[in-house]
Amino acid sequence: MVVIGLAVLVSYLLLSALSAFAVVTLWRLRPDPVTSALVGSAVVVVLGYLSFRFGTLQLLSRLDARDLTRSESPAVHRLLDRLSAEMGVEPPALKLARFTTPNAMALDPLGRDVIVLDTALFRLLDVDEFEALLAHELAHLERKDGLSQSLVASMGQTLVGIGYLFVSPVTFFATGIALGTAWIRGRPKEWHRTIPGRIRLGLDTIVGFLGFGFTVFIRSQSRKREFAADARAAAVTGNPMALASALKKLDRAAQPQWGMSPLWVYGEVELDDPISEMLSTHPSTDERVERLTAIAEKSATKIEVQ
């Protein structure tokens, strides 16, 4: 155990020295702040863009979706063309898939944008609800929500990675001392009780909190984009309650008593605890319906005043 402890200690001290050398070298070679900001921004944008594009293509291939041709469903394509013209976007391709629950999603891979529809939507929604759903998905494509979210996530991952790089010498050093001395003392499982072990756990906690905080920020932005897409769909269709009705139907279809499990677009599990709410990518259906109802009431008030 003494030999193992010494080997662990030496290994981590070497890693600490190498990471410290890397940090010092990068710091000495750093360009001026403006150049650093420009280079860093370019790296974030490129990585975020590539991650988004490849991730979207991979997701689309996993969905096993087939094309919904114009000859197969001319009415749906006419509706899509009209909404796209009103919103000033290129009509996306339509694809059909079978999700776990009735659902829809907007994807923008390289080339033409895509809206994937679950086949159950055609029997679940009426014409107005289906139109509102299409308008909501078009709003995501209009605003490039998927790409924006990916770029923000890339920025956060880069900042967290840089932060971890700068604390890595201390992390490796504390870990080596904690593990090495614990093995030498014959108590390898008690490394976290030593002072260096507590320092290592403290650093992990700090990095974890930074990552968690940024995740909460990303999810909050995602929920805001859902509200914005709802409002845009309500404005384009002029019928906020049609989207509210569609959301309620999709929410009911995602409930366990239907024998299905919720998916990620409209049917997320809605828990009452604050942590689940903060980590949710979509706001609750009740909150979305409440906002759409307020939009409808505001529109009705304007019409009465006129």
mmCIF file of C-alpha atoms in Angstrom, residues 13-302:
data_model
loop_
_atom_site.group_PDB
_atom_site.id
_atom_site.type_symbol
_atom_site.label_atom_id
_atom_site.label_comp_id
_atom_site.label_asym_id
_atom_site.label_seq_id
_atom_site.Cartn_x
_atom_site.Cartn_y
_atom_site.Cartn_z
ATOM 1 C CA LEU A 13 2.346 15.547 -8.832
ATOM 2 C CA LEU A 14 3.629 15.079 -12.384
ATOM 3 C CA LEU A 15 0.180 15.861 -13.766
ATOM 4 C CA SER A 16 0.054 18.938 -11.560
ATOM 5 C CA ALA A 17 3.446 20.086 -12.801
ATOM 6 C CA LEU A 18 2.518 19.510 -16.457
ATOM 7 C CA SER A 19 -0.795 21.338 -16.125
ATOM 8 C CA ALA A 20 0.921 24.215 -14.306
ATOM 9 C CA PHE A 21 3.499 24.405 -17.099
ATOM 10 C CA ALA A 22 0.692 24.491 -19.674
ATOM 11 C CA VAL A 23 -1.158 27.249 -17.830
ATOM 12 C CA VAL A 24 1.983 29.366 -17.414
ATOM 13 C CA THR A 25 2.941 28.860 -21.069
ATOM 14 C CA LEU A 26 -0.525 29.846 -22.281
ATOM 15 C CA TRP A 27 -0.485 32.880 -20.029
ATOM 16 C CA ARG A 28 2.903 34.016 -21.322
ATOM 17 C CA LEU A 29 1.887 33.489 -24.961
ATOM 18 C CA ARG A 30 -1.434 35.223 -24.555
ATOM 19 C CA PRO A 31 -2.120 37.939 -27.140
ATOM 20 C CA ASP A 32 -3.631 41.314 -26.332
ATOM 21 C CA PRO A 33 -7.161 41.302 -24.839
ATOM 22 C CA VAL A 34 -8.879 42.313 -28.096
ATOM 23 C CA THR A 35 -7.207 39.541 -30.093
ATOM 24 C CA SER A 36 -7.917 37.040 -27.314
ATOM 25 C CA ALA A 37 -11.587 38.008 -27.302
ATOM 26 C CA LEU A 38 -11.829 37.751 -31.100
ATOM 27 C CA VAL A 39 -10.067 34.372 -31.230
ATOM 28 C CA GLY A 40 -12.080 33.029 -28.324
ATOM 29 C CA SER A 41 -15.355 34.194 -29.872
ATOM 30 C CA ALA A 42 -14.428 32.626 -33.203
ATOM 31 C CA VAL A 43 -13.604 29.295 -31.543
ATOM 32 C CA VAL A 44 -16.888 29.338 -29.614
ATOM 33 C CA VAL A 45 -18.918 30.110 -32.734
ATOM 34 C CA VAL A 46 -17.203 27.447 -34.840
ATOM 35 C CA LEU A 47 -17.484 24.745 -32.190
ATOM 36 C CA GLY A 48 -21.084 25.651 -31.424
ATOM 37 C CA TYR A 49 -22.026 25.694 -35.099
ATOM 38 C CA LEU A 50 -20.399 22.339 -35.859
ATOM 39 C CA SER A 51 -21.900 20.757 -32.749
ATOM 40 C CA PHE A 52 -25.342 22.008 -33.700
ATOM 41 C CA ARG A 53 -25.185 20.930 -37.328
ATOM 42 C CA PHE A 54 -23.796 17.450 -36.699
ATOM 43 C CA GLY A 55 -26.082 16.959 -33.717
ATOM 44 C CA THR A 56 -29.121 17.926 -35.773
ATOM 45 C CA LEU A 57 -28.185 15.565 -38.582
ATOM 46 C CA GLN A 58 -27.627 12.748 -36.100
ATOM 47 C CA LEU A 59 -30.975 13.400 -34.420
ATOM 48 C CA LEU A 60 -32.773 13.491 -37.760
ATOM 49 C CA SER A 61 -31.238 10.170 -38.783
ATOM 50 C CA ARG A 62 -32.319 8.549 -35.494
ATOM 51 C CA LEU A 63 -35.920 9.643 -35.924
ATOM 52 C CA ASP A 64 -36.373 7.363 -38.945
ATOM 53 C CA ALA A 65 -38.681 9.963 -40.493
ATOM 54 C CA ARG A 66 -40.062 9.801 -44.011
ATOM 55 C CA ASP A 67 -41.010 12.678 -46.309
ATOM 56 C CA LEU A 68 -44.591 13.944 -46.326
ATOM 57 C CA THR A 69 -44.887 14.757 -50.025
ATOM 58 C CA ARG A 70 -47.059 17.467 -51.529
ATOM 59 C CA SER A 71 -49.014 14.896 -53.537
ATOM 60 C CA GLU A 72 -49.696 12.856 -50.399
ATOM 61 C CA SER A 73 -51.046 15.792 -48.387
ATOM 62 C CA PRO A 74 -51.586 18.911 -50.536
ATOM 63 C CA ALA A 75 -53.744 20.655 -47.905
ATOM 64 C CA VAL A 76 -50.980 20.510 -45.281
ATOM 65 C CA HIS A 77 -48.435 21.856 -47.755
ATOM 66 C CA ARG A 78 -50.759 24.702 -48.778
ATOM 67 C CA LEU A 79 -51.161 25.601 -45.125
ATOM 68 C CA LEU A 80 -47.403 25.468 -44.627
ATOM 69 C CA ASP A 81 -46.783 27.627 -47.704
ATOM 70 C CA ARG A 82 -49.252 30.272 -46.497
ATOM 71 C CA LEU A 83 -47.778 30.414 -42.991
ATOM 72 C CA SER A 84 -44.227 30.524 -44.346
ATOM 73 C CA ALA A 85 -45.123 33.424 -46.649
ATOM 74 C CA GLU A 86 -46.713 35.347 -43.772
ATOM 75 C CA MET A 87 -43.644 34.803 -41.606
ATOM 76 C CA GLY A 88 -41.140 35.465 -44.371
ATOM 77 C CA VAL A 89 -39.331 32.140 -44.169
ATOM 78 C CA GLU A 90 -38.558 29.461 -46.731
ATOM 79 C CA PRO A 91 -41.094 26.626 -46.450
ATOM 80 C CA PRO A 92 -39.336 23.752 -44.653
ATOM 81 C CA ALA A 93 -39.552 20.124 -45.646
ATOM 82 C CA LEU A 94 -42.190 18.076 -43.860
ATOM 83 C CA LYS A 95 -41.433 14.648 -42.471
ATOM 84 C CA LEU A 96 -43.482 12.069 -40.617
ATOM 85 C CA ALA A 97 -42.256 9.982 -37.699
ATOM 86 C CA ARG A 98 -43.646 7.979 -34.804
ATOM 87 C CA PHE A 99 -42.741 9.514 -31.463
ATOM 88 C CA THR A 100 -43.453 8.103 -28.058
ATOM 89 C CA THR A 101 -46.230 10.693 -27.717
ATOM 90 C CA PRO A 102 -47.930 12.971 -30.276
ATOM 91 C CA ASN A 103 -45.350 15.638 -30.934
ATOM 92 C CA ALA A 104 -43.611 17.944 -33.397
ATOM 93 C CA MET A 105 -40.154 19.456 -33.720
ATOM 94 C CA ALA A 106 -38.385 21.972 -35.921
ATOM 95 C CA LEU A 107 -34.874 21.111 -37.105
ATOM 96 C CA ASP A 108 -32.517 23.155 -39.236
ATOM 97 C CA PRO A 109 -29.732 20.912 -40.543
ATOM 98 C CA LEU A 110 -27.487 21.939 -43.423
ATOM 99 C CA GLY A 111 -29.624 22.781 -46.406
ATOM 100 C CA ARG A 112 -33.380 22.940 -46.111
ATOM 101 C CA ASP A 113 -35.076 23.264 -42.718
ATOM 102 C CA VAL A 114 -37.303 20.414 -41.552
ATOM 103 C CA ILE A 115 -40.434 20.071 -39.438
ATOM 104 C CA VAL A 116 -41.010 16.536 -38.163
ATOM 105 C CA LEU A 117 -44.602 15.652 -37.307
ATOM 106 C CA ASP A 118 -45.874 12.671 -35.413
ATOM 107 C CA THR A 119 -48.512 10.768 -37.353
ATOM 108 C CA ALA A 120 -50.888 10.897 -34.372
ATOM 109 C CA LEU A 121 -51.191 14.681 -34.697
ATOM 110 C CA PHE A 122 -53.468 14.316 -37.713
ATOM 111 C CA ARG A 123 -56.132 12.515 -35.708
ATOM 112 C CA LEU A 124 -55.562 14.390 -32.448
ATOM 113 C CA LEU A 125 -55.720 18.043 -33.590
ATOM 114 C CA ASP A 126 -58.333 19.918 -35.567
ATOM 115 C CA VAL A 127 -57.430 22.266 -38.440
ATOM 116 C CA ASP A 128 -56.975 25.412 -36.318
ATOM 117 C CA GLU A 129 -54.893 23.592 -33.709
ATOM 118 C CA PHE A 130 -52.719 22.027 -36.390
ATOM 119 C CA GLU A 131 -52.182 25.429 -37.999
ATOM 120 C CA ALA A 132 -51.155 26.930 -34.656
ATOM 121 C CA LEU A 133 -48.738 24.062 -34.073
ATOM 122 C CA LEU A 134 -47.119 24.580 -37.472
ATOM 123 C CA ALA A 135 -46.833 28.323 -36.798
ATOM 124 C CA HIS A 136 -45.112 27.599 -33.479
ATOM 125 C CA GLU A 137 -42.525 25.358 -35.140
ATOM 126 C CA LEU A 138 -41.991 27.893 -37.939
ATOM 127 C CA ALA A 139 -41.369 30.539 -35.290
ATOM 128 C CA HIS A 140 -38.462 28.463 -33.964
ATOM 129 C CA LEU A 141 -37.003 28.236 -37.478
ATOM 130 C CA GLU A 142 -37.613 31.935 -38.089
ATOM 131 C CA ARG A 143 -35.669 32.906 -34.965
ATOM 132 C CA LYS A 144 -32.965 30.236 -35.415
ATOM 133 C CA ASP A 145 -33.593 29.148 -31.835
ATOM 134 C CA GLY A 146 -31.744 25.852 -32.125
ATOM 135 C CA LEU A 147 -28.552 27.457 -33.427
ATOM 136 C CA SER A 148 -28.716 30.271 -30.875
ATOM 137 C CA GLN A 149 -29.058 27.827 -28.009
ATOM 138 C CA SER A 150 -26.155 25.767 -29.313
ATOM 139 C CA LEU A 151 -23.882 28.819 -29.536
ATOM 140 C CA VAL A 152 -24.740 29.908 -25.997
ATOM 141 C CA ALA A 153 -24.120 26.377 -24.725
ATOM 142 C CA SER A 154 -20.768 26.288 -26.518
ATOM 143 C CA MET A 155 -19.786 29.569 -24.886
ATOM 144 C CA GLY A 156 -20.662 28.208 -21.458
ATOM 145 C CA GLN A 157 -18.766 24.964 -21.983
ATOM 146 C CA THR A 158 -15.725 26.904 -23.169
ATOM 147 C CA LEU A 159 -15.755 29.212 -20.140
ATOM 148 C CA VAL A 160 -16.166 26.307 -17.722
ATOM 149 C CA GLY A 161 -13.364 24.431 -19.519
ATOM 150 C CA ILE A 162 -11.019 27.421 -19.271
ATOM 151 C CA GLY A 163 -11.843 27.799 -15.604
ATOM 152 C CA TYR A 164 -11.157 24.124 -14.954
ATOM 153 C CA LEU A 165 -7.844 24.370 -16.847
ATOM 154 C CA PHE A 166 -6.614 27.150 -14.603
ATOM 155 C CA VAL A 167 -7.498 25.285 -11.401
ATOM 156 C CA SER A 168 -6.251 21.914 -12.680
ATOM 157 C CA PRO A 169 -2.737 22.264 -11.171
ATOM 158 C CA VAL A 170 -4.227 22.724 -7.702
ATOM 159 C CA THR A 171 -6.775 19.969 -8.365
ATOM 160 C CA PHE A 172 -4.119 17.430 -9.393
ATOM 161 C CA PHE A 173 -1.832 18.452 -6.519
ATOM 162 C CA ALA A 174 -4.555 18.169 -3.867
ATOM 163 C CA THR A 175 -5.796 14.879 -5.296
ATOM 164 C CA GLY A 176 -2.291 13.391 -5.329
ATOM 165 C CA ILE A 177 -1.555 14.393 -1.754
ATOM 166 C CA ALA A 178 -4.946 13.149 -0.537
ATOM 167 C CA LEU A 179 -4.877 9.793 -2.347
ATOM 168 C CA GLY A 180 -1.172 9.173 -1.803
ATOM 169 C CA THR A 181 -1.201 9.808 1.924
ATOM 170 C CA ALA A 182 -4.409 7.813 2.335
ATOM 171 C CA TRP A 183 -2.825 4.774 0.657
ATOM 172 C CA ILE A 184 0.401 5.148 2.626
ATOM 173 C CA ARG A 185 -1.584 5.276 5.874
ATOM 174 C CA GLY A 186 -3.461 2.136 4.827
ATOM 175 C CA ARG A 187 -6.838 3.886 4.531
ATOM 176 C CA PRO A 188 -7.365 4.578 0.799
ATOM 177 C CA LYS A 189 -11.128 5.045 1.169
ATOM 178 C CA GLU A 190 -10.662 7.926 3.604
ATOM 179 C CA TRP A 191 -8.790 10.234 1.197
ATOM 180 C CA HIS A 192 -11.677 12.703 1.171
ATOM 181 C CA ARG A 193 -11.361 13.224 4.923
ATOM 182 C CA THR A 194 -7.887 14.712 4.634
ATOM 183 C CA ILE A 195 -7.331 18.454 4.232
ATOM 184 C CA PRO A 196 -6.102 18.066 0.609
ATOM 185 C CA GLY A 197 -9.091 15.823 -0.071
ATOM 186 C CA ARG A 198 -11.446 18.481 1.218
ATOM 187 C CA ILE A 199 -9.721 21.060 -0.968
ATOM 188 C CA ARG A 200 -10.212 18.793 -3.993
ATOM 189 C CA LEU A 201 -13.896 18.279 -3.171
ATOM 190 C CA GLY A 202 -14.280 22.026 -2.671
ATOM 191 C CA LEU A 203 -12.833 22.718 -6.122
ATOM 192 C CA ASP A 204 -15.147 20.120 -7.632
ATOM 193 C CA THR A 205 -18.070 21.787 -5.914
ATOM 194 C CA ILE A 206 -17.129 25.209 -7.277
ATOM 195 C CA VAL A 207 -16.792 23.887 -10.838
ATOM 196 C CA GLY A 208 -20.012 21.948 -10.404
ATOM 197 C CA PHE A 209 -21.879 25.046 -9.244
ATOM 198 C CA LEU A 210 -20.570 27.002 -12.228
ATOM 199 C CA GLY A 211 -21.723 24.273 -14.595
ATOM 200 C CA PHE A 212 -25.080 23.990 -12.855
ATOM 201 C CA GLY A 213 -25.565 27.737 -12.906
ATOM 202 C CA PHE A 214 -24.911 27.925 -16.601
ATOM 203 C CA THR A 215 -27.229 24.971 -17.238
ATOM 204 C CA VAL A 216 -29.991 26.802 -15.371
ATOM 205 C CA PHE A 217 -29.320 29.893 -17.493
ATOM 206 C CA ILE A 218 -29.485 27.878 -20.734
ATOM 207 C CA ARG A 219 -32.742 26.222 -19.713
ATOM 208 C CA SER A 220 -34.283 29.556 -18.731
ATOM 209 C CA GLN A 221 -33.435 30.953 -22.165
ATOM 210 C CA SER A 222 -35.011 27.880 -23.757
ATOM 211 C CA ARG A 223 -38.237 28.481 -21.836
ATOM 212 C CA LYS A 224 -38.263 32.131 -22.933
ATOM 213 C CA ARG A 225 -37.909 31.021 -26.546
ATOM 214 C CA GLU A 226 -40.920 28.752 -26.128
ATOM 215 C CA PHE A 227 -42.987 31.658 -24.854
ATOM 216 C CA ALA A 228 -41.769 33.796 -27.763
ATOM 217 C CA ALA A 229 -42.653 31.082 -30.284
ATOM 218 C CA ASP A 230 -46.107 30.774 -28.727
ATOM 219 C CA ALA A 231 -46.652 34.534 -28.997
ATOM 220 C CA ARG A 232 -45.435 34.581 -32.585
ATOM 221 C CA ALA A 233 -47.751 31.722 -33.548
ATOM 222 C CA ALA A 234 -50.659 33.498 -31.861
ATOM 223 C CA ALA A 235 -49.903 36.695 -33.795
ATOM 224 C CA VAL A 236 -49.593 34.926 -37.155
ATOM 225 C CA THR A 237 -52.722 32.796 -36.815
ATOM 226 C CA GLY A 238 -54.743 35.379 -34.917
ATOM 227 C CA ASN A 239 -56.076 32.525 -32.762
ATOM 228 C CA PRO A 240 -54.104 32.123 -29.514
ATOM 229 C CA MET A 241 -56.661 29.731 -28.053
ATOM 230 C CA ALA A 242 -56.120 27.251 -30.897
ATOM 231 C CA LEU A 243 -52.507 26.813 -29.792
ATOM 232 C CA ALA A 244 -53.617 26.653 -26.157
ATOM 233 C CA SER A 245 -56.060 23.891 -27.060
ATOM 234 C CA ALA A 246 -53.368 22.016 -28.985
ATOM 235 C CA LEU A 247 -50.970 22.251 -26.040
ATOM 236 C CA LYS A 248 -53.573 20.864 -23.657
ATOM 237 C CA LYS A 249 -54.301 17.951 -25.973
ATOM 238 C CA LEU A 250 -50.605 17.143 -26.315
ATOM 239 C CA ASP A 251 -50.166 17.402 -22.562
ATOM 240 C CA ARG A 252 -53.038 14.999 -21.929
ATOM 241 C CA ALA A 253 -51.584 12.571 -24.474
ATOM 242 C CA ALA A 254 -48.316 12.583 -22.535
ATOM 243 C CA GLN A 255 -49.909 11.597 -19.232
ATOM 244 C CA PRO A 256 -49.125 8.091 -17.865
ATOM 245 C CA GLN A 257 -52.778 7.049 -17.915
ATOM 246 C CA TRP A 258 -52.598 7.149 -21.695
ATOM 247 C CA GLY A 259 -49.984 4.427 -21.605
ATOM 248 C CA MET A 260 -47.285 6.665 -23.058
ATOM 249 C CA SER A 261 -44.206 8.384 -21.734
ATOM 250 C CA PRO A 262 -43.605 12.107 -22.298
ATOM 251 C CA LEU A 263 -41.164 13.303 -24.940
ATOM 252 C CA TRP A 264 -39.051 16.436 -25.010
ATOM 253 C CA VAL A 265 -40.997 18.996 -27.007
ATOM 254 C CA TYR A 266 -44.284 19.432 -25.223
ATOM 255 C CA GLY A 267 -44.561 16.526 -22.812
ATOM 256 C CA GLU A 268 -41.859 16.974 -20.225
ATOM 257 C CA VAL A 269 -42.494 15.639 -16.763
ATOM 258 C CA GLU A 270 -43.773 18.532 -14.704
ATOM 259 C CA LEU A 271 -42.720 18.323 -11.065
ATOM 260 C CA ASP A 272 -43.534 20.838 -8.380
ATOM 261 C CA ASP A 273 -40.039 21.194 -6.940
ATOM 262 C CA PRO A 274 -38.045 24.324 -7.924
ATOM 263 C CA ILE A 275 -35.004 22.373 -9.172
ATOM 264 C CA SER A 276 -37.044 20.469 -11.754
ATOM 265 C CA GLU A 277 -38.642 23.715 -12.858
ATOM 266 C CA MET A 278 -35.253 25.412 -13.272
ATOM 267 C CA LEU A 279 -33.855 22.489 -15.291
ATOM 268 C CA SER A 280 -36.871 22.145 -17.576
ATOM 269 C CA THR A 281 -36.313 23.189 -21.198
ATOM 270 C CA HIS A 282 -40.009 23.966 -21.624
ATOM 271 C CA PRO A 283 -42.375 25.910 -19.371
ATOM 272 C CA SER A 284 -45.353 24.102 -17.943
ATOM 273 C CA THR A 285 -48.382 23.692 -20.154
ATOM 274 C CA ASP A 286 -50.529 25.565 -17.626
ATOM 275 C CA GLU A 287 -48.231 28.594 -17.766
ATOM 276 C CA ARG A 288 -48.174 28.586 -21.556
ATOM 277 C CA VAL A 289 -51.959 28.291 -21.743
ATOM 278 C CA GLU A 290 -52.290 31.095 -19.213
ATOM 279 C CA ARG A 291 -50.141 33.410 -21.326
ATOM 280 C CA LEU A 292 -51.990 32.512 -24.520
ATOM 281 C CA THR A 293 -55.294 33.181 -22.767
ATOM 282 C CA ALA A 294 -54.003 36.599 -21.710
ATOM 283 C CA ILE A 295 -53.039 37.331 -25.328
ATOM 284 C CA ALA A 296 -56.522 36.316 -26.493
ATOM 285 C CA GLU A 297 -58.200 38.493 -23.854
ATOM 286 C CA LYS A 298 -55.992 41.459 -24.772
ATOM 287 C CA SER A 299 -56.864 41.036 -28.455
ATOM 288 C CA ALA A 300 -60.576 40.828 -27.624
ATOM 289 C CA THR A 301 -60.326 44.014 -25.556
ATOM 290 C CA LYS A 302 -58.706 45.873 -28.444
#
